[in-house]
């Protein structure tokens, strides 16, 4: 039995055992409804099932041979500028304080390698006090990251430390460090968009949550279908009210409670430090504007985007834009304060990217200067991507 078939069978069992019930058409369907799970739980199965989840098994998911790219795959520039930002934070701290930097959701270690190389090339004095932790839930990613960072590990030497951990081990490590005078920075590049989301829809004059049930017949390879059920968490309506969101009739949007909970959890684990978030998303008003009647949920496989989450469970990424209005509110409510917030494009400009454009004779398009200039243009101009991505730096 292949991965998606095993996971499909597992999700079917979860639906059969669920105490939740939903309706395909709440106004006309009679009775208590049909068994279902929330879309949030369906997405959690698809991405994080311990045996067959997308991020827990299978091949490398990011980069040329994966299903999607991150900004760290577009040259080394983003890594260099994030490294510069972090160095500024550290330079403002006491010179003898121990340092821990954690990249959470580090994938195959591309960004970690870029930042560590930038610091090593600059011979920064605090590297001797640094413990750097690479965190990812995918064992294959961690294995590739170990190999990728082997030479960097050797350059760090005996004084510094480079560790590789699962999220569970990283939480335990941060908990042990809290209150011991450590300055801790957590970096999360395109992490929040990977958390399971609740999907909600305004229909028949009220707000419903989207659930998932077993389809009566398998159509186009999809063994599941949507149902509507009452909201399963009071926080959903509270978030909508807090963020000033009023959905239109027929409109669907996403609520990422897990992202808010993770930000709050980082605050609990970090007594003194920073949280640096990079992700694609917008303000709440933009995410629920009239042109976004169907939300922002998308699936990715082999670098193709589409909106069929019930296709091949466990073999495709499922994601949605991050609500940065909600992220800032959750951060401030849990003890963080916003140190910086802007588009990725402006962040790069603020950290000197335009000054990195190099003059060259133009005769060799494959020269280092030409390649670097193309990477700069791609980061700043590519399909508005750098405007959709945001950088949020939180301090405490």
Coordinates of C-alpha atoms in Angstrom, one line a residue:
X1 CA 0.0 0.0 0.0
X2 CA 1.5 3.3 -1.0
X3 CA 1.8 6.3 1.3
X4 CA -1.3 8.2 0.2
X5 CA -3.4 5.1 0.3
X6 CA -2.3 4.3 3.9
X7 CA -3.0 7.9 5.0
X8 CA -6.3 7.9 3.3
X9 CA -7.4 4.8 5.1
X10 CA -6.2 6.3 8.4
X11 CA -8.2 9.5 7.8
X12 CA -11.3 7.4 6.9
X13 CA -10.9 5.7 10.3
X14 CA -10.6 9.0 12.1
X15 CA -13.8 10.2 10.5
X16 CA -15.7 7.0 11.4
X17 CA -14.6 7.3 15.0
X18 CA -15.2 11.1 15.3
X19 CA -18.0 12.4 17.5
X20 CA -18.4 15.5 15.3
X21 CA -21.2 15.7 12.7
X22 CA -21.6 18.0 9.8
X23 CA -24.0 18.6 6.9
X24 CA -23.5 19.0 3.2
X25 CA -26.4 21.3 3.1
X26 CA -27.4 22.4 6.6
X27 CA -30.7 24.0 5.6
X28 CA -32.1 20.9 3.8
X29 CA -30.3 17.9 5.3
X30 CA -32.2 16.3 8.2
X31 CA -31.0 14.5 11.3
X32 CA -27.8 14.8 13.3
X33 CA -25.6 15.0 10.2
X34 CA -22.7 12.7 9.1
X35 CA -19.5 12.0 10.9
X36 CA -16.6 14.3 10.0
X37 CA -13.4 15.9 11.3
X38 CA -12.5 19.5 11.0
X39 CA -10.4 20.7 8.0
X40 CA -7.8 21.6 10.6
X41 CA -7.5 18.0 11.7
X42 CA -7.5 16.7 8.1
X43 CA -4.6 19.0 7.3
X44 CA -2.8 17.9 10.4
X45 CA -3.1 14.2 9.3
X46 CA -1.9 15.1 5.8
X47 CA 1.1 17.1 6.9
X48 CA 2.1 15.6 10.3
X49 CA 1.0 12.0 10.5
X50 CA 3.9 10.3 12.2
X51 CA 4.2 7.6 9.5
X52 CA 2.9 9.1 6.3
X53 CA 2.6 12.8 6.8
X54 CA 4.0 15.1 4.2
X55 CA 6.5 16.7 6.6
X56 CA 7.3 13.5 8.5
X57 CA 8.2 11.2 5.7
X58 CA 9.2 10.8 2.1
X59 CA 11.6 12.8 0.0
X60 CA 13.1 16.3 0.5
X61 CA 10.2 18.7 0.2
X62 CA 12.0 22.0 -0.5
X63 CA 14.2 23.1 -3.4
X64 CA 14.7 22.0 -7.0
X65 CA 13.9 18.4 -6.3
X66 CA 11.0 19.2 -3.9
X67 CA 7.6 20.8 -4.3
X68 CA 8.4 24.4 -3.6
X69 CA 11.1 27.0 -3.1
X70 CA 11.8 29.3 -0.2
X71 CA 13.7 32.6 -0.4
X72 CA 16.9 30.9 0.8
X73 CA 16.9 29.0 -2.5
X74 CA 17.3 32.3 -4.5
X75 CA 21.0 32.8 -3.9
X76 CA 22.5 33.6 -0.5
X77 CA 21.2 37.2 -0.2
X78 CA 18.3 36.6 2.1
X79 CA 20.4 34.6 4.4
X80 CA 23.1 37.3 4.5
X81 CA 20.6 40.0 5.3
X82 CA 18.9 38.0 8.0
X83 CA 22.4 37.3 9.4
X84 CA 23.1 41.0 9.5
X85 CA 19.8 41.7 11.3
X86 CA 20.6 39.1 13.9
X87 CA 24.2 40.3 14.3
X88 CA 22.8 43.8 15.1
X89 CA 20.6 42.3 17.9
X90 CA 23.5 40.4 19.4
X91 CA 25.9 43.4 19.3
X92 CA 23.5 45.2 21.6
X93 CA 23.8 42.6 24.3
X94 CA 26.4 42.1 27.0
X95 CA 29.7 40.7 25.7
X96 CA 29.8 37.7 28.0
X97 CA 26.2 36.5 27.6
X98 CA 25.7 33.0 26.2
X99 CA 23.9 32.9 22.8
X100 CA 21.5 30.4 21.4
X101 CA 20.1 30.8 17.9
X102 CA 17.4 28.3 16.7
X103 CA 16.2 28.0 13.1
X104 CA 12.7 26.4 13.5
X105 CA 11.5 24.6 10.4
X106 CA 15.0 24.8 8.9
X107 CA 14.3 22.3 6.1
X108 CA 17.6 21.1 4.5
X109 CA 19.7 23.8 6.2
X110 CA 20.1 26.2 3.3
X111 CA 19.3 29.3 5.3
X112 CA 21.3 28.1 8.4
X113 CA 24.3 27.5 6.2
X114 CA 24.0 31.0 4.6
X115 CA 23.7 32.8 8.0
X116 CA 26.5 30.8 9.7
X117 CA 28.8 31.3 6.7
X118 CA 28.2 35.0 6.8
X119 CA 29.1 35.2 10.5
X120 CA 32.1 33.0 10.1
X121 CA 33.4 35.0 7.1
X122 CA 33.0 38.2 9.2
X123 CA 35.0 36.6 12.1
X124 CA 32.4 37.9 14.6
X125 CA 33.8 37.6 18.2
X126 CA 30.5 36.2 19.6
X127 CA 30.7 33.0 17.6
X128 CA 32.7 31.4 20.4
X129 CA 29.7 31.8 22.6
X130 CA 27.1 30.6 20.1
X131 CA 25.1 27.5 20.2
X132 CA 23.2 27.1 16.9
X133 CA 20.3 24.7 16.7
X134 CA 18.8 23.4 13.4
X135 CA 15.2 22.2 14.0
X136 CA 12.9 20.3 11.6
X137 CA 10.2 17.7 11.9
X138 CA 11.3 15.8 8.8
X139 CA 14.1 13.3 9.5
X140 CA 15.2 13.3 5.9
X141 CA 15.6 17.1 6.0
X142 CA 17.7 16.9 9.2
X143 CA 19.9 14.2 7.6
X144 CA 20.5 16.5 4.5
X145 CA 21.1 19.5 6.8
X146 CA 23.8 17.6 8.7
X147 CA 25.6 16.8 5.5
X148 CA 25.1 20.3 4.1
X149 CA 26.5 22.0 7.2
X150 CA 29.4 19.6 7.8
X151 CA 32.1 22.1 6.6
X152 CA 30.4 24.9 8.5
X153 CA 30.4 22.7 11.6
X154 CA 34.2 22.2 11.3
X155 CA 34.7 26.0 10.9
X156 CA 32.8 26.8 14.1
X157 CA 35.4 24.8 16.1
X158 CA 35.4 23.6 19.6
X159 CA 34.0 26.6 21.4
X160 CA 30.8 27.0 19.4
X161 CA 28.2 24.3 19.0
X162 CA 25.9 23.1 16.1
X163 CA 23.0 20.8 17.0
X164 CA 20.2 19.2 15.0
X165 CA 16.8 18.5 16.7
X166 CA 13.2 17.6 16.3
X167 CA 10.7 20.3 17.4
X168 CA 9.9 18.3 20.6
X169 CA 13.6 18.2 21.6
X170 CA 14.0 21.9 20.8
X171 CA 11.1 22.8 23.1
X172 CA 12.8 20.9 25.9
X173 CA 16.1 22.5 25.2
X174 CA 14.6 26.1 25.3
X175 CA 12.7 25.2 28.5
X176 CA 16.0 24.1 30.1
X177 CA 17.7 27.4 29.1
X178 CA 15.0 29.7 30.3
X179 CA 16.1 31.8 33.3
X180 CA 19.8 30.9 32.9
X181 CA 20.9 34.2 31.5
X182 CA 20.9 33.0 27.9
X183 CA 20.1 35.4 25.0
X184 CA 18.0 33.3 22.6
X185 CA 16.9 34.1 19.0
X186 CA 14.4 31.9 17.2
X187 CA 14.3 32.3 13.4
X188 CA 11.3 30.9 11.5
X189 CA 11.4 31.2 7.7
X190 CA 8.1 30.1 6.1
X191 CA 7.1 28.1 9.2
X192 CA 3.8 29.6 10.2
X193 CA 2.1 28.9 6.8
X194 CA 2.7 25.2 7.4
X195 CA 0.6 25.0 10.5
X196 CA -2.8 23.3 10.2
X197 CA -5.6 25.9 9.7
X198 CA -9.3 26.1 10.5
X199 CA -11.4 27.0 7.4
X200 CA -14.6 28.9 8.0
X201 CA -17.4 30.0 5.7
X202 CA -20.2 32.5 6.0
X203 CA -23.3 30.8 4.7
X204 CA -27.1 31.1 5.2
X205 CA -26.5 34.1 7.5
X206 CA -24.2 32.4 10.0
X207 CA -20.6 31.3 10.4
X208 CA -19.7 27.7 9.8
X209 CA -16.5 25.7 10.1
X210 CA -15.5 23.5 7.1
X211 CA -15.3 19.8 8.0
X212 CA -14.2 16.8 6.0
X213 CA -16.1 13.6 5.5
X214 CA -15.8 10.5 3.4
X215 CA -17.1 11.1 -0.1
X216 CA -20.1 9.0 -1.2
X217 CA -18.1 8.2 -4.3
X218 CA -14.5 8.8 -5.2
X219 CA -14.3 11.4 -8.0
X220 CA -11.2 12.5 -9.8
X221 CA -9.0 10.7 -7.2
X222 CA -10.6 12.5 -4.2
X223 CA -12.0 10.3 -1.5
X224 CA -13.2 13.2 0.8
X225 CA -15.6 16.1 0.6
X226 CA -16.5 19.2 2.6
X227 CA -19.3 19.5 5.1
X228 CA -20.4 22.4 7.3
X229 CA -20.4 22.1 11.0
X230 CA -20.7 24.5 14.0
X231 CA -17.5 26.2 15.1
X232 CA -15.4 23.8 17.1
X233 CA -13.3 26.4 19.0
X234 CA -14.6 29.6 20.5
X235 CA -11.2 31.2 19.7
X236 CA -12.2 31.2 16.0
X237 CA -15.0 33.8 16.4
X238 CA -12.9 35.7 18.9
X239 CA -10.1 36.0 16.4
X240 CA -12.4 37.3 13.7
X241 CA -13.9 39.8 16.1
X242 CA -10.5 40.9 17.4
X243 CA -9.1 41.4 13.8
X244 CA -12.2 43.3 12.6
X245 CA -13.2 40.6 10.1
X246 CA -16.8 40.4 8.8
X247 CA -17.1 37.8 6.1
X248 CA -19.5 38.2 3.2
X249 CA -22.2 35.6 2.4
X250 CA -20.5 32.7 0.7
X251 CA -17.0 33.8 1.7
X252 CA -14.4 31.4 3.1
X253 CA -11.2 32.3 5.0
X254 CA -8.6 30.6 7.2
X255 CA -7.9 30.9 10.9
X256 CA -4.4 29.9 12.0
X257 CA -4.8 29.3 15.7
X258 CA -1.7 27.1 15.8
X259 CA 0.5 30.0 14.6
X260 CA -0.8 32.2 17.4
X261 CA -0.3 29.4 19.9
X262 CA 3.3 28.8 18.7
X263 CA 4.2 32.5 19.0
X264 CA 2.8 32.5 22.6
X265 CA 4.7 29.3 23.3
X266 CA 8.0 30.8 22.2
X267 CA 7.3 33.7 24.6
X268 CA 6.9 31.2 27.4
X269 CA 10.2 29.5 26.5
X270 CA 12.3 32.6 25.9
X271 CA 13.0 35.0 28.8
X272 CA 15.4 37.3 27.0
X273 CA 15.7 37.3 23.2
X274 CA 13.9 37.7 19.9
X275 CA 11.7 35.9 17.4
X276 CA 12.3 36.6 13.7
X277 CA 9.5 35.5 11.4
X278 CA 9.5 35.5 7.6
X279 CA 6.5 34.3 5.8
X280 CA 4.1 35.2 3.0
X281 CA 0.8 36.8 4.1
X282 CA -1.0 40.1 4.6
X283 CA -3.1 42.0 7.0
X284 CA -6.5 40.7 8.0
X285 CA -8.4 43.2 5.9
X286 CA -6.5 42.2 2.7
X287 CA -7.0 38.4 3.4
X288 CA -10.7 38.9 3.6
X289 CA -11.2 41.5 0.8
X290 CA -13.9 41.0 -1.8
X291 CA -11.5 39.5 -4.3
X292 CA -10.6 36.7 -1.8
X293 CA -14.0 35.0 -1.6
X294 CA -12.4 31.5 -1.4
X295 CA -9.5 32.2 1.0
X296 CA -5.9 31.6 0.3
X297 CA -5.5 27.8 0.9
X298 CA -3.3 26.2 -1.8
X299 CA -1.5 22.9 -2.4
X300 CA 1.9 22.4 -3.9
X301 CA 3.4 19.5 -5.7
X302 CA 6.4 19.5 -8.1
X303 CA 6.3 23.3 -8.1
X304 CA 2.7 23.5 -9.3
X305 CA 0.1 25.3 -7.2
X306 CA -3.6 24.3 -7.1
X307 CA -6.5 24.1 -4.6
X308 CA -7.3 20.4 -4.3
X309 CA -6.5 19.4 -0.7
X310 CA -8.2 16.0 -1.0
X311 CA -5.9 14.8 -3.7
X312 CA -3.2 12.3 -2.7
X313 CA -3.1 13.0 1.1
X314 CA 0.5 13.1 2.4
X315 CA 2.0 13.7 -1.0
X316 CA 1.4 17.4 -1.4
X317 CA 2.0 20.5 0.7
X318 CA -1.1 22.3 2.0
X319 CA -0.7 26.0 3.0
X320 CA -2.4 29.3 3.4
X321 CA -1.3 33.0 3.7
X322 CA -0.3 34.1 7.2
X323 CA -2.5 36.7 8.9
X324 CA 0.0 39.2 10.3
X325 CA -2.7 41.2 12.0
X326 CA -3.3 38.1 14.1
X327 CA 0.4 37.3 14.6
X328 CA 1.1 40.8 16.0
X329 CA -1.9 40.6 18.3
X330 CA -0.9 37.2 19.6
X331 CA 2.7 38.4 20.1
X332 CA 1.8 41.4 22.1
X333 CA -0.8 39.5 24.2
X334 CA 1.9 37.0 25.1
X335 CA 4.7 39.4 26.1
X336 CA 6.5 40.2 22.9
X337 CA 6.8 43.7 21.5
X338 CA 7.1 44.5 17.8
X339 CA 10.6 45.7 17.0
X340 CA 10.3 45.6 13.2
X341 CA 7.5 44.8 10.7
X342 CA 7.6 45.4 6.9
X343 CA 7.6 43.7 3.6
X344 CA 10.5 41.5 2.7
X345 CA 11.4 43.9 -0.1
X346 CA 11.7 46.8 2.4
X347 CA 13.6 44.7 4.9
X348 CA 16.1 43.8 2.2
X349 CA 16.5 47.5 1.2
X350 CA 16.7 48.5 4.9
X351 CA 19.6 46.1 5.2
X352 CA 21.6 47.4 2.2
X353 CA 20.6 45.1 -0.6
X354 CA 20.6 47.8 -3.3
X355 CA 24.2 48.5 -2.3
X356 CA 25.1 44.9 -3.2
X357 CA 24.4 45.5 -6.9
X358 CA 27.8 45.1 -8.6
X359 CA 29.1 46.7 -11.8
X360 CA 30.3 44.2 -14.4
X361 CA 31.2 44.3 -18.1
X362 CA 28.1 42.3 -19.1
X363 CA 30.0 40.0 -21.4
X364 CA 29.6 37.0 -19.1
X365 CA 26.1 36.4 -17.9
X366 CA 27.3 33.5 -15.7
X367 CA 29.9 35.6 -13.8
X368 CA 29.5 35.8 -10.0
X369 CA 28.5 39.5 -10.3
X370 CA 25.9 38.9 -12.9
X371 CA 24.4 36.0 -11.0
X372 CA 24.3 38.0 -7.8
X373 CA 22.6 40.9 -9.6
X374 CA 20.0 38.6 -11.0
X375 CA 19.3 37.2 -7.6
X376 CA 18.8 40.7 -6.2
X377 CA 16.3 41.6 -9.0
X378 CA 14.5 38.3 -8.5
X379 CA 14.1 39.0 -4.7
X380 CA 12.9 42.5 -5.3
X381 CA 10.8 42.2 -8.4
X382 CA 9.8 38.6 -9.0
X383 CA 5.9 38.5 -9.4
X384 CA 5.5 40.7 -6.4
X385 CA 6.7 37.9 -4.2
X386 CA 8.8 40.2 -2.1
X387 CA 5.8 42.4 -1.4
X388 CA 3.7 39.4 -0.3
X389 CA 6.4 38.2 2.1
X390 CA 6.7 40.0 5.4
X391 CA 9.4 40.2 8.1
X392 CA 8.2 40.4 11.7
X393 CA 10.9 40.9 14.4
X394 CA 9.7 40.5 18.0
X395 CA 11.7 41.3 21.1
X396 CA 11.4 40.9 24.8

